């Protein structure tokens, strides 16, 4: 973890607030100022009432004076409403900007961390943190800084003023506080641990709900609706029980604290009355202190109500911090130097999924693709310290067509992901045009590489806009031209609304093959000099696969093409084929050269041909 990340990890609640507030932090400061004025205007009438009472006790009967003082009291009340409205408005504006900044920075952060770290985090938990958790802080953050701060400061100021008037009566006011403080200690006992437990149970509920919804097709197909629903019911019950039990344990301490703590006159009246009867204080002083003691209750109560919210906000910012402090891909902000071409060289590359995820805890996620699960299983069973790749060396010249083949789980897709800069190598290096990719900025590198996997994601928008993601400024005509060249124009036009057809969440309205063809068109639209197709035609039928292969061949002319394939016939014309086995290069060469070696490739080819003959 970098020094910058260590510094972030040590931030407290206010540190995180002002970090994410950005240029809006000044509005928080101004809102505190107006909140102070608001609370001051709220307390000032008590001083006016005390003044009027003293005047009446001293024989003053000037009703015009009393009328003016009552008018001033009314103005203070209006000032309280006005300044509170200004303070709240400014703090809410700052808070909405802060929440937006948190979400933007978190999403930006996720683009800079290794893909495995993101895949290792269940989508339900991420969604819960980024949406529900952050949104739940809106009320707290909009009020905590101006109102909590101002009420605490004015409560302290009032207590100090009471000591100035008469330290004995001030101590009498504070005599009940130890009882309330002890009750609060019982109420807040294990508070952070309880809230973390509640958050964990809520995240488990979110994860179970996401799993249940995503797997509803399998659940119905295999008749497991009852058992699967029971898991959701258990998670929901545990999610509610943790809060109910927490509240049940806190109800009596909370009742004592809220009843005893504000009741300053419980101890003041008997002690002050005894002092008055013995001539230690006069009546006006006694009454003034009673009134001011009552005025100190309101700001204290308001500040007290925020303690639980502050603890919750601290726990949520802890979750945000755990994501913000994740280790990032090692990339500079500015390129050290530019690649001379688009050749790719791997030098003694070693890689382990476990090592790349050890900071986060490597657990299988519901979002893992089948390919990820196979690699994960290999990582757990590999005798070489869970290493996936063991000293990979290969050279892919600019403009070449290179294919990776091998048994399932051999590591060929892992090599493709490393070239696509989705992870960092453990040791060794990957160079583009003679430059280590760790010396290239993510922006520069992403502009050079187009990556298409077998598990493609489409956004819930039109087909046209999904393809346009490859190049945001592409015209409608350019989008349609790419669709024609990639072999998906005809099927797009057959859709209900053609290019304007909304594909649904994750492309759910389309078949797997249709989603892949649109993803390939999107990659072609990017027009990157390096194209990586990771079994990108896995879900297409033979007829469409031939169309796509022909289209890809035309579109990648002059580009460095890397293809991972399980159908060997689709890559038989590659310039070089690397056969990957157990995370190492088993053999390499052209299709004819590999067949002549009578090795693994020939066995795979014969199995492939026999399976085609049997169709």
Coordinates of C-alpha atoms in Angstrom, one line a residue:
X1 CA 0.0 0.0 0.0
X2 CA 1.4 3.4 -1.0
X3 CA 2.0 6.3 1.5
X4 CA -1.0 8.0 -0.1
X5 CA -3.2 5.0 0.7
X6 CA -1.9 4.8 4.2
X7 CA -2.7 8.4 4.7
X8 CA -6.3 7.7 3.5
X9 CA -6.6 4.7 5.8
X10 CA -5.9 6.9 8.8
X11 CA -8.6 9.5 7.9
X12 CA -11.4 10.0 10.5
X13 CA -15.0 10.8 9.6
X14 CA -14.4 14.6 9.1
X15 CA -11.2 13.7 7.1
X16 CA -13.2 11.6 4.7
X17 CA -16.0 14.2 4.5
X18 CA -13.7 17.1 3.6
X19 CA -11.7 14.8 1.2
X20 CA -14.8 14.0 -0.8
X21 CA -16.4 17.4 -0.4
X22 CA -13.7 18.9 -2.7
X23 CA -14.5 22.5 -3.7
X24 CA -17.8 22.4 -1.8
X25 CA -16.1 22.1 1.6
X26 CA -16.3 25.9 1.9
X27 CA -20.1 25.6 1.8
X28 CA -19.9 23.3 4.9
X29 CA -17.9 26.0 6.7
X30 CA -20.4 28.7 5.8
X31 CA -23.3 26.4 6.8
X32 CA -21.7 25.9 10.2
X33 CA -21.5 29.7 10.6
X34 CA -25.2 30.1 9.8
X35 CA -26.1 27.2 12.1
X36 CA -24.3 28.9 14.9
X37 CA -26.4 32.0 14.2
X38 CA -29.5 29.9 14.1
X39 CA -28.8 28.2 17.4
X40 CA -27.8 31.5 19.0
X41 CA -31.1 33.0 17.9
X42 CA -32.9 29.9 19.3
X43 CA -31.2 30.5 22.7
X44 CA -31.4 34.2 22.8
X45 CA -35.1 34.3 23.7
X46 CA -34.3 32.5 27.0
X47 CA -31.9 35.4 27.9
X48 CA -34.7 37.9 27.0
X49 CA -37.2 36.0 29.2
X50 CA -34.7 35.9 32.0
X51 CA -34.2 39.6 31.6
X52 CA -37.9 40.4 31.6
X53 CA -38.4 38.2 34.8
X54 CA -35.6 40.0 36.6
X55 CA -37.1 43.4 35.6
X56 CA -40.5 42.3 36.9
X57 CA -39.0 41.1 40.2
X58 CA -37.2 44.4 40.5
X59 CA -40.5 46.4 40.2
X60 CA -40.2 47.5 36.5
X61 CA -43.6 48.0 35.0
X62 CA -42.7 49.7 31.7
X63 CA -45.0 47.8 29.4
X64 CA -43.6 49.6 26.3
X65 CA -40.2 48.2 27.2
X66 CA -41.6 44.8 27.7
X67 CA -43.3 45.0 24.3
X68 CA -40.0 46.0 22.6
X69 CA -38.2 43.1 24.3
X70 CA -41.0 40.7 23.2
X71 CA -40.6 42.1 19.7
X72 CA -36.8 41.4 19.9
X73 CA -37.6 37.9 21.1
X74 CA -39.8 37.4 18.1
X75 CA -37.1 38.6 15.8
X76 CA -34.7 36.1 17.3
X77 CA -37.2 33.4 16.6
X78 CA -37.5 34.6 12.9
X79 CA -33.7 34.7 12.8
X80 CA -33.5 31.1 14.0
X81 CA -35.9 30.0 11.2
X82 CA -34.1 32.0 8.5
X83 CA -30.5 31.1 9.5
X84 CA -31.5 27.4 9.9
X85 CA -33.0 27.4 6.4
X86 CA -29.8 29.0 4.9
X87 CA -27.5 26.6 6.8
X88 CA -29.5 23.5 5.9
X89 CA -29.8 24.5 2.2
X90 CA -26.1 25.1 1.9
X91 CA -25.2 21.8 3.7
X92 CA -27.6 19.8 1.6
X93 CA -26.1 21.2 -1.6
X94 CA -22.6 20.4 -0.4
X95 CA -23.8 16.9 0.7
X96 CA -25.4 16.0 -2.6
X97 CA -22.1 17.0 -4.3
X98 CA -20.2 15.0 -1.7
X99 CA -22.3 11.9 -2.3
X100 CA -21.8 12.3 -6.0
X101 CA -18.1 12.7 -5.6
X102 CA -17.9 9.5 -3.4
X103 CA -19.7 7.5 -6.1
X104 CA -17.6 8.9 -8.9
X105 CA -14.3 8.4 -7.1
X106 CA -15.3 4.8 -6.1
X107 CA -16.2 3.9 -9.7
X108 CA -13.0 5.6 -10.9
X109 CA -11.1 3.6 -8.4
X110 CA -12.6 0.3 -9.5
X111 CA -11.3 1.0 -13.0
X112 CA -7.7 1.3 -11.7
X113 CA -7.6 -1.9 -9.5
X114 CA -6.9 -5.3 -11.0
X115 CA -9.9 -7.0 -12.5
X116 CA -9.6 -10.0 -10.2
X117 CA -10.0 -7.7 -7.1
X118 CA -13.3 -6.4 -8.6
X119 CA -14.6 -9.8 -9.6
X120 CA -13.8 -11.1 -6.1
X121 CA -16.3 -8.6 -4.6
X122 CA -19.9 -9.8 -4.8
X123 CA -21.9 -7.4 -7.0
X124 CA -24.6 -7.2 -4.3
X125 CA -22.1 -5.9 -1.7
X126 CA -20.7 -3.3 -4.2
X127 CA -24.2 -2.2 -5.2
X128 CA -25.2 -1.9 -1.5
X129 CA -22.2 0.2 -0.6
X130 CA -22.3 2.5 -3.7
X131 CA -26.1 3.0 -3.7
X132 CA -27.9 2.3 -0.4
X133 CA -25.1 2.8 2.1
X134 CA -23.9 6.1 0.6
X135 CA -27.4 7.3 0.1
X136 CA -28.3 6.6 3.7
X137 CA -25.7 9.1 4.8
X138 CA -27.5 12.0 3.1
X139 CA -29.5 13.2 6.1
X140 CA -26.6 12.6 8.5
X141 CA -24.0 14.5 6.5
X142 CA -26.4 17.3 5.6
X143 CA -27.0 18.0 9.3
X144 CA -24.0 16.6 11.2
X145 CA -21.5 19.3 10.4
X146 CA -23.6 22.4 10.8
X147 CA -26.1 21.3 13.4
X148 CA -24.0 19.0 15.6
X149 CA -21.0 21.3 15.6
X150 CA -23.1 24.4 16.3
X151 CA -25.2 22.8 19.1
X152 CA -22.2 21.3 20.8
X153 CA -20.3 24.7 20.7
X154 CA -23.3 26.6 22.1
X155 CA -24.0 24.0 24.8
X156 CA -20.4 24.4 26.0
X157 CA -20.8 28.2 25.8
X158 CA -23.9 28.1 27.9
X159 CA -22.3 25.9 30.5
X160 CA -19.4 28.3 30.7
X161 CA -21.7 31.2 31.1
X162 CA -23.5 29.4 33.9
X163 CA -20.2 29.0 35.7
X164 CA -19.6 32.7 35.2
X165 CA -23.0 33.5 36.9
X166 CA -22.5 31.1 39.8
X167 CA -20.2 28.1 39.8
X168 CA -22.2 26.4 42.6
X169 CA -25.5 26.5 40.6
X170 CA -23.7 25.4 37.5
X171 CA -22.4 22.3 39.3
X172 CA -25.9 21.7 40.6
X173 CA -27.1 21.7 37.0
X174 CA -24.5 19.2 36.0
X175 CA -25.2 16.8 38.9
X176 CA -27.5 14.6 36.9
X177 CA -25.1 14.2 34.0
X178 CA -23.1 11.2 35.4
X179 CA -26.3 9.2 35.5
X180 CA -27.1 10.0 31.9
X181 CA -23.5 9.4 30.9
X182 CA -23.5 5.9 32.5
X183 CA -26.7 5.1 30.6
X184 CA -25.1 6.3 27.4
X185 CA -22.1 4.1 27.9
X186 CA -24.4 1.1 28.2
X187 CA -26.3 2.2 25.1
X188 CA -23.2 2.7 23.0
X189 CA -21.5 -0.4 24.3
X190 CA -20.2 -2.5 21.4
X191 CA -21.9 0.0 19.0
X192 CA -19.3 -0.2 16.2
X193 CA -19.1 -4.0 16.4
X194 CA -22.9 -4.3 16.4
X195 CA -23.3 -1.9 13.4
X196 CA -20.6 -3.8 11.5
X197 CA -22.4 -7.0 12.2
X198 CA -25.6 -5.5 10.9
X199 CA -23.9 -4.2 7.8
X200 CA -22.4 -7.7 7.1
X201 CA -25.9 -9.3 7.5
X202 CA -27.4 -6.7 5.1
X203 CA -24.6 -7.3 2.6
X204 CA -25.3 -11.0 2.9
X205 CA -29.0 -10.3 2.2
X206 CA -28.1 -8.3 -0.9
X207 CA -25.7 -11.0 -2.2
X208 CA -28.3 -13.7 -1.6
X209 CA -31.0 -11.6 -3.4
X210 CA -28.7 -11.0 -6.4
X211 CA -27.8 -14.7 -6.6
X212 CA -31.5 -15.7 -6.3
X213 CA -32.5 -13.3 -9.1
X214 CA -29.6 -14.1 -11.4
X215 CA -30.1 -17.9 -10.9
X216 CA -33.9 -17.9 -11.2
X217 CA -33.7 -19.7 -14.5
X218 CA -31.6 -22.6 -13.0
X219 CA -33.8 -22.6 -9.9
X220 CA -37.0 -23.1 -11.9
X221 CA -35.4 -25.6 -14.3
X222 CA -34.2 -27.9 -11.5
X223 CA -37.1 -27.4 -9.2
X224 CA -35.0 -25.8 -6.4
X225 CA -37.3 -22.8 -5.8
X226 CA -38.2 -23.9 -2.3
X227 CA -34.6 -24.5 -1.0
X228 CA -33.3 -21.4 -2.8
X229 CA -36.1 -19.2 -1.5
X230 CA -35.4 -20.6 2.0
X231 CA -31.9 -19.3 1.8
X232 CA -33.3 -15.8 1.0
X233 CA -35.8 -16.0 3.8
X234 CA -33.0 -17.0 6.3
X235 CA -30.8 -14.1 5.1
X236 CA -33.8 -11.7 5.3
X237 CA -34.6 -12.8 8.9
X238 CA -31.0 -12.5 10.0
X239 CA -30.8 -9.1 8.4
X240 CA -33.8 -7.9 10.4
X241 CA -33.1 -9.8 13.7
X242 CA -29.7 -8.1 14.1
X243 CA -31.3 -4.7 14.2
X244 CA -34.2 -5.8 16.4
X245 CA -31.9 -7.4 19.0
X246 CA -29.7 -4.3 18.9
X247 CA -32.6 -2.0 19.5
X248 CA -34.0 -4.3 22.3
X249 CA -30.7 -4.2 24.2
X250 CA -30.5 -0.4 23.9
X251 CA -34.1 0.6 24.7
X252 CA -33.7 0.9 28.5
X253 CA -30.4 2.7 28.5
X254 CA -31.7 5.0 25.8
X255 CA -34.9 5.8 27.9
X256 CA -32.8 6.6 31.0
X257 CA -30.3 8.7 29.0
X258 CA -33.0 10.7 27.2
X259 CA -35.1 11.3 30.3
X260 CA -32.3 12.0 32.9
X261 CA -29.7 13.8 30.9
X262 CA -31.8 16.8 29.8
X263 CA -33.4 17.2 33.2
X264 CA -30.9 19.7 34.6
X265 CA -33.4 21.3 36.9
X266 CA -33.9 18.0 38.8
X267 CA -30.8 18.7 40.8
X268 CA -30.8 22.4 40.3
X269 CA -34.2 23.1 42.0
X270 CA -33.5 21.5 45.4
X271 CA -29.9 22.7 45.6
X272 CA -30.7 26.2 44.3
X273 CA -33.8 26.4 46.5
X274 CA -31.7 25.5 49.6
X275 CA -29.2 28.1 48.7
X276 CA -31.9 30.7 48.2
X277 CA -33.6 30.0 51.5
X278 CA -30.2 30.4 53.2
X279 CA -29.6 33.7 51.5
X280 CA -26.6 32.4 49.4
X281 CA -28.3 33.7 46.2
X282 CA -31.1 36.1 45.4
X283 CA -34.3 35.2 43.6
X284 CA -33.4 36.9 40.3
X285 CA -30.1 34.9 40.0
X286 CA -31.9 31.7 40.9
X287 CA -34.6 32.2 38.3
X288 CA -32.1 33.3 35.6
X289 CA -30.1 30.2 36.1
X290 CA -33.2 28.0 35.9
X291 CA -34.2 29.6 32.6
X292 CA -30.7 29.4 31.2
X293 CA -30.5 25.7 32.3
X294 CA -33.6 25.0 30.3
X295 CA -32.1 26.7 27.3
X296 CA -29.0 24.5 27.5
X297 CA -31.2 21.4 27.1
X298 CA -32.3 21.9 23.5
X299 CA -28.9 22.1 21.8
X300 CA -27.6 19.3 23.9
X301 CA -30.5 17.0 22.9
X302 CA -30.1 17.8 19.2
X303 CA -26.4 17.0 19.4
X304 CA -27.1 13.8 21.3
X305 CA -29.5 12.5 18.6
X306 CA -26.6 12.5 16.1
X307 CA -24.3 10.1 18.0
X308 CA -25.8 7.0 16.5
X309 CA -25.8 8.5 13.0
X310 CA -22.1 9.5 13.4
X311 CA -21.2 5.9 14.3
X312 CA -23.1 4.6 11.3
X313 CA -21.5 7.2 9.0
X314 CA -18.1 6.2 10.4
X315 CA -18.7 2.6 9.6
X316 CA -19.9 3.3 6.1
X317 CA -16.9 5.5 5.4
X318 CA -14.8 2.6 6.7
X319 CA -16.3 0.5 3.9
X320 CA -15.7 3.2 1.4
X321 CA -12.2 3.5 2.6
X322 CA -11.6 -0.2 2.3
X323 CA -12.4 0.2 -1.4
X324 CA -10.5 3.5 -1.9
X325 CA -7.4 1.9 -0.3
X326 CA -7.3 -1.2 -2.6
X327 CA -4.0 -1.5 -4.4
X328 CA -4.1 -0.3 -8.0
X329 CA -2.5 -1.4 -11.2
X330 CA 1.0 0.1 -11.4
X331 CA 0.6 2.7 -14.1
X332 CA 2.0 6.3 -14.4
X333 CA -0.2 9.3 -15.0
X334 CA 2.0 10.3 -17.9
X335 CA 3.7 8.0 -20.3
X336 CA 7.4 7.5 -19.7
X337 CA 7.9 7.0 -23.4
X338 CA 5.9 6.0 -26.5
X339 CA 6.0 2.5 -28.0
X340 CA 7.7 2.4 -31.4
X341 CA 5.1 0.0 -32.8
X342 CA 2.4 -2.4 -31.7
X343 CA 4.4 -5.6 -31.2
X344 CA 3.9 -7.6 -28.0
X345 CA 6.7 -9.3 -26.0
X346 CA 6.2 -11.4 -22.8
X347 CA 9.4 -12.0 -20.9
X348 CA 9.5 -14.6 -18.1
X349 CA 5.9 -13.8 -17.0
X350 CA 4.7 -15.4 -13.7
X351 CA 1.3 -14.8 -12.4
X352 CA -1.0 -15.9 -9.5
X353 CA -4.6 -14.9 -9.0
X354 CA -4.3 -15.5 -5.3
X355 CA -1.3 -13.1 -5.0
X356 CA -3.2 -10.5 -7.0
X357 CA -6.2 -10.8 -4.6
X358 CA -4.5 -11.4 -1.3
X359 CA -5.2 -7.9 -0.1
X360 CA -8.9 -8.4 -0.5
X361 CA -9.5 -12.0 0.3
X362 CA -10.0 -14.4 -2.6
X363 CA -13.5 -15.9 -2.4
X364 CA -15.5 -17.1 -5.3
X365 CA -18.1 -14.6 -6.4
X366 CA -21.5 -15.2 -8.0
X367 CA -20.2 -12.9 -10.8
X368 CA -17.3 -15.1 -11.8
X369 CA -17.6 -16.4 -15.3
X370 CA -17.0 -20.1 -16.0
X371 CA -13.6 -19.3 -17.3
X372 CA -12.7 -17.4 -14.1
X373 CA -13.9 -20.3 -12.0
X374 CA -11.7 -22.7 -13.9
X375 CA -8.7 -20.5 -13.4
X376 CA -9.6 -20.1 -9.8
X377 CA -9.7 -23.9 -9.4
X378 CA -6.4 -24.2 -11.0
X379 CA -5.0 -21.5 -8.7
X380 CA -6.1 -23.6 -5.6
X381 CA -4.8 -26.9 -6.9
X382 CA -1.5 -25.8 -8.5
X383 CA 1.5 -27.2 -6.7
X384 CA 3.7 -24.2 -7.5
X385 CA 2.4 -21.9 -4.8
X386 CA -1.0 -21.4 -6.6
X387 CA 0.8 -19.9 -9.6
X388 CA -1.2 -19.8 -12.8
X389 CA 1.6 -18.9 -15.3
X390 CA 5.2 -20.2 -15.0
X391 CA 7.7 -18.2 -17.0
X392 CA 5.9 -17.4 -20.2
X393 CA 8.1 -16.1 -23.0
X394 CA 6.6 -15.1 -26.4
X395 CA 7.0 -12.5 -29.1
X396 CA 4.0 -11.3 -31.2
X397 CA 5.2 -9.0 -34.0
X398 CA 3.2 -6.0 -35.1
X399 CA 0.5 -6.9 -37.6
X400 CA 0.8 -10.6 -36.8
X401 CA -2.1 -13.1 -36.1
X402 CA -1.3 -15.1 -33.0
X403 CA -3.5 -17.8 -31.5
X404 CA -3.5 -19.4 -28.0
X405 CA -4.9 -22.8 -27.7
X406 CA -4.9 -25.5 -25.0
X407 CA -7.0 -27.5 -22.6
X408 CA -9.6 -25.7 -20.5
X409 CA -8.0 -24.0 -17.5
X410 CA -4.5 -24.1 -19.0
X411 CA -4.0 -20.4 -18.6
X412 CA -4.4 -19.1 -22.1
X413 CA -7.2 -16.7 -21.2
X414 CA -5.1 -15.5 -18.3
X415 CA -2.3 -14.5 -20.8
X416 CA -4.8 -12.6 -22.8
X417 CA -6.1 -10.7 -19.8
X418 CA -2.5 -9.8 -18.8
X419 CA -1.8 -8.5 -22.3
X420 CA -5.1 -6.5 -22.0
X421 CA -3.8 -5.0 -18.7
X422 CA -6.6 -6.3 -16.6
X423 CA -4.0 -7.6 -14.1
X424 CA -0.4 -6.9 -13.3
X425 CA 2.2 -9.7 -13.7
X426 CA 3.8 -11.0 -10.5
X427 CA 7.2 -11.0 -12.1
X428 CA 8.6 -10.7 -15.6
X429 CA 7.3 -8.1 -18.0
X430 CA 5.0 -7.4 -20.9
X431 CA 6.2 -4.9 -23.5
X432 CA 4.3 -3.1 -26.2
X433 CA 6.5 -1.6 -28.9
X434 CA 9.6 -2.1 -26.6
X435 CA 7.9 -0.3 -23.6
X436 CA 6.9 -2.0 -20.4
X437 CA 3.1 -1.6 -20.1
X438 CA 3.7 -0.5 -16.5
X439 CA 5.3 2.6 -17.9
X440 CA 2.3 3.5 -20.0
X441 CA -0.7 5.4 -18.6
X442 CA -4.0 3.5 -18.6
X443 CA -5.5 6.0 -21.0
X444 CA -2.7 5.4 -23.5
X445 CA -2.8 1.7 -23.2
X446 CA -6.5 1.4 -23.4
X447 CA -6.5 3.4 -26.6
X448 CA -4.2 0.7 -28.1
X449 CA -6.1 -2.4 -27.1
X450 CA -9.5 -3.7 -27.9
X451 CA -10.5 -6.8 -25.9
X452 CA -13.5 -9.0 -26.5
X453 CA -14.2 -12.0 -24.2
X454 CA -16.8 -14.8 -24.4
X455 CA -18.7 -13.2 -21.5
X456 CA -19.6 -9.9 -23.0
X457 CA -21.6 -7.2 -21.3
X458 CA -24.1 -4.9 -23.0
X459 CA -25.6 -1.9 -21.4
X460 CA -29.4 -1.4 -21.1
X461 CA -29.6 1.0 -24.0
X462 CA -30.0 0.8 -27.8
X463 CA -27.9 -1.4 -30.0
X464 CA -26.5 1.7 -31.7
X465 CA -25.3 3.2 -28.5
X466 CA -23.7 0.0 -27.3
X467 CA -21.7 -0.2 -30.6
X468 CA -20.9 3.6 -30.3
X469 CA -19.2 2.9 -26.9
X470 CA -16.2 1.8 -29.0
X471 CA -15.8 5.4 -30.2
X472 CA -18.1 8.0 -28.7
X473 CA -17.9 10.5 -31.6
X474 CA -18.8 8.0 -34.2
X475 CA -21.7 9.0 -36.5
X476 CA -24.8 6.8 -37.1
X477 CA -23.5 6.0 -40.6
X478 CA -20.1 4.8 -39.2
X479 CA -21.9 2.6 -36.6
X480 CA -24.0 1.0 -39.3
X481 CA -21.0 0.5 -41.5
X482 CA -19.1 -1.3 -38.8
X483 CA -22.2 -3.5 -38.1
X484 CA -22.2 -4.5 -41.8
X485 CA -18.4 -5.3 -41.8
X486 CA -18.8 -7.3 -38.6
X487 CA -21.6 -9.4 -40.0
X488 CA -24.4 -8.3 -37.6
X489 CA -26.2 -5.7 -39.7
X490 CA -28.9 -8.0 -41.0
X491 CA -29.9 -9.5 -37.6
X492 CA -29.9 -5.9 -36.1
X493 CA -32.3 -4.8 -38.8
X494 CA -34.5 -7.8 -38.1
X495 CA -35.0 -6.6 -34.5
X496 CA -38.2 -4.7 -33.7
X497 CA -36.7 -1.3 -33.7
X498 CA -33.5 -2.0 -35.6
X499 CA -30.5 -0.1 -34.3
X500 CA -32.7 1.7 -31.8
X501 CA -33.8 -1.6 -30.1
X502 CA -33.0 -1.5 -26.4
X503 CA -31.0 -4.7 -25.5
X504 CA -32.1 -4.9 -21.9
X505 CA -30.0 -5.3 -18.7
X506 CA -26.7 -7.1 -19.7
X507 CA -28.2 -7.6 -23.2
X508 CA -30.9 -9.9 -21.8
X509 CA -33.2 -9.3 -24.8
X510 CA -30.6 -10.8 -27.2
X511 CA -29.2 -14.3 -27.6
X512 CA -25.6 -15.1 -26.5
X513 CA -24.4 -15.1 -30.1
X514 CA -26.1 -11.8 -30.9
X515 CA -24.5 -10.2 -27.8
X516 CA -21.1 -11.4 -28.9
X517 CA -21.5 -10.1 -32.4
X518 CA -22.5 -6.7 -31.1
X519 CA -19.5 -6.8 -28.7
X520 CA -17.2 -7.6 -31.7
X521 CA -18.7 -4.7 -33.6
X522 CA -18.1 -2.4 -30.6
X523 CA -14.4 -3.6 -30.5
X524 CA -14.0 -3.0 -34.2
X525 CA -15.5 0.5 -33.8
X526 CA -12.7 1.3 -31.4
X527 CA -10.2 0.7 -34.2
X528 CA -7.4 -0.1 -31.8
X529 CA -4.1 -1.3 -33.3
X530 CA -4.1 -4.4 -31.0
X531 CA -7.2 -6.7 -31.0
X532 CA -7.7 -9.5 -28.5
X533 CA -10.5 -12.0 -29.0
X534 CA -10.9 -14.3 -26.0
X535 CA -13.0 -17.1 -27.4
X536 CA -15.2 -14.4 -28.8
X537 CA -17.1 -16.7 -31.1
X538 CA -17.9 -19.3 -28.5
X539 CA -21.7 -18.8 -28.5
X540 CA -22.1 -18.4 -32.3
X541 CA -23.4 -21.1 -34.6
X542 CA -21.0 -22.4 -37.4
X543 CA -22.7 -20.2 -40.1
X544 CA -22.4 -17.0 -38.2
X545 CA -18.9 -18.0 -36.9
X546 CA -17.7 -18.2 -40.5
X547 CA -19.2 -14.8 -41.3
X548 CA -17.6 -13.3 -38.2
X549 CA -14.2 -14.8 -38.9
X550 CA -14.3 -13.5 -42.5
X551 CA -15.3 -10.0 -41.2
X552 CA -12.6 -10.0 -38.5
X553 CA -10.0 -11.0 -41.0
X554 CA -10.9 -7.9 -43.1
X555 CA -11.1 -5.5 -40.2
X556 CA -7.8 -6.4 -38.5
X557 CA -5.6 -6.0 -41.5
X558 CA -2.4 -4.4 -40.3
X559 CA -3.3 -4.9 -36.6
X560 CA -1.8 -7.1 -34.0
X561 CA -4.4 -9.8 -33.5
X562 CA -4.5 -12.2 -30.6
X563 CA -7.1 -15.0 -30.6
X564 CA -7.9 -17.5 -27.9
X565 CA -10.0 -20.4 -29.4
X566 CA -11.4 -23.8 -28.5
X567 CA -12.4 -24.5 -32.1
X568 CA -9.0 -25.2 -33.6
X569 CA -10.3 -24.9 -37.2
X570 CA -10.9 -21.2 -36.6
X571 CA -7.2 -20.4 -36.0
X572 CA -5.5 -22.9 -38.3
X573 CA -4.4 -20.0 -40.6
X574 CA -2.7 -18.0 -37.7
X575 CA 0.9 -16.8 -38.2
X576 CA 1.8 -18.6 -35.0
X577 CA 0.0 -20.8 -32.6
X578 CA 1.0 -21.2 -28.9
X579 CA -0.2 -24.3 -27.2
X580 CA -0.6 -23.6 -23.5
X581 CA -0.6 -26.5 -20.9
X582 CA -0.7 -26.1 -17.1
X583 CA 0.4 -22.5 -17.3
X584 CA 3.4 -23.0 -19.5
X585 CA 4.1 -23.1 -23.3
X586 CA 3.9 -26.7 -24.4
X587 CA 4.7 -26.0 -28.1
X588 CA 4.6 -23.2 -30.7
X589 CA 4.5 -22.9 -34.5
X590 CA 2.2 -22.8 -37.4
X591 CA -0.7 -25.2 -37.8
X592 CA 1.4 -27.5 -40.1
X593 CA 4.5 -27.4 -37.9
X594 CA 2.5 -28.3 -34.8
X595 CA 0.8 -31.2 -36.6
X596 CA 4.1 -32.6 -37.7
X597 CA 5.4 -32.6 -34.0
X598 CA 2.9 -35.3 -33.0
X599 CA 2.3 -33.6 -29.7
X600 CA -0.6 -32.1 -27.7
X601 CA -1.8 -29.9 -30.6
X602 CA -2.1 -32.9 -32.9
X603 CA -4.1 -34.8 -30.3
X604 CA -6.4 -31.8 -29.9
X605 CA -6.7 -31.4 -33.6
X606 CA -7.7 -35.0 -34.2
X607 CA -10.2 -34.8 -31.3
X608 CA -11.6 -31.6 -32.9
X609 CA -11.9 -33.2 -36.4
X610 CA -13.6 -36.3 -35.0
X611 CA -16.1 -34.3 -33.1
X612 CA -16.9 -32.3 -36.3
X613 CA -17.3 -35.5 -38.3
X614 CA -19.7 -36.8 -35.6
X615 CA -22.0 -33.8 -35.9

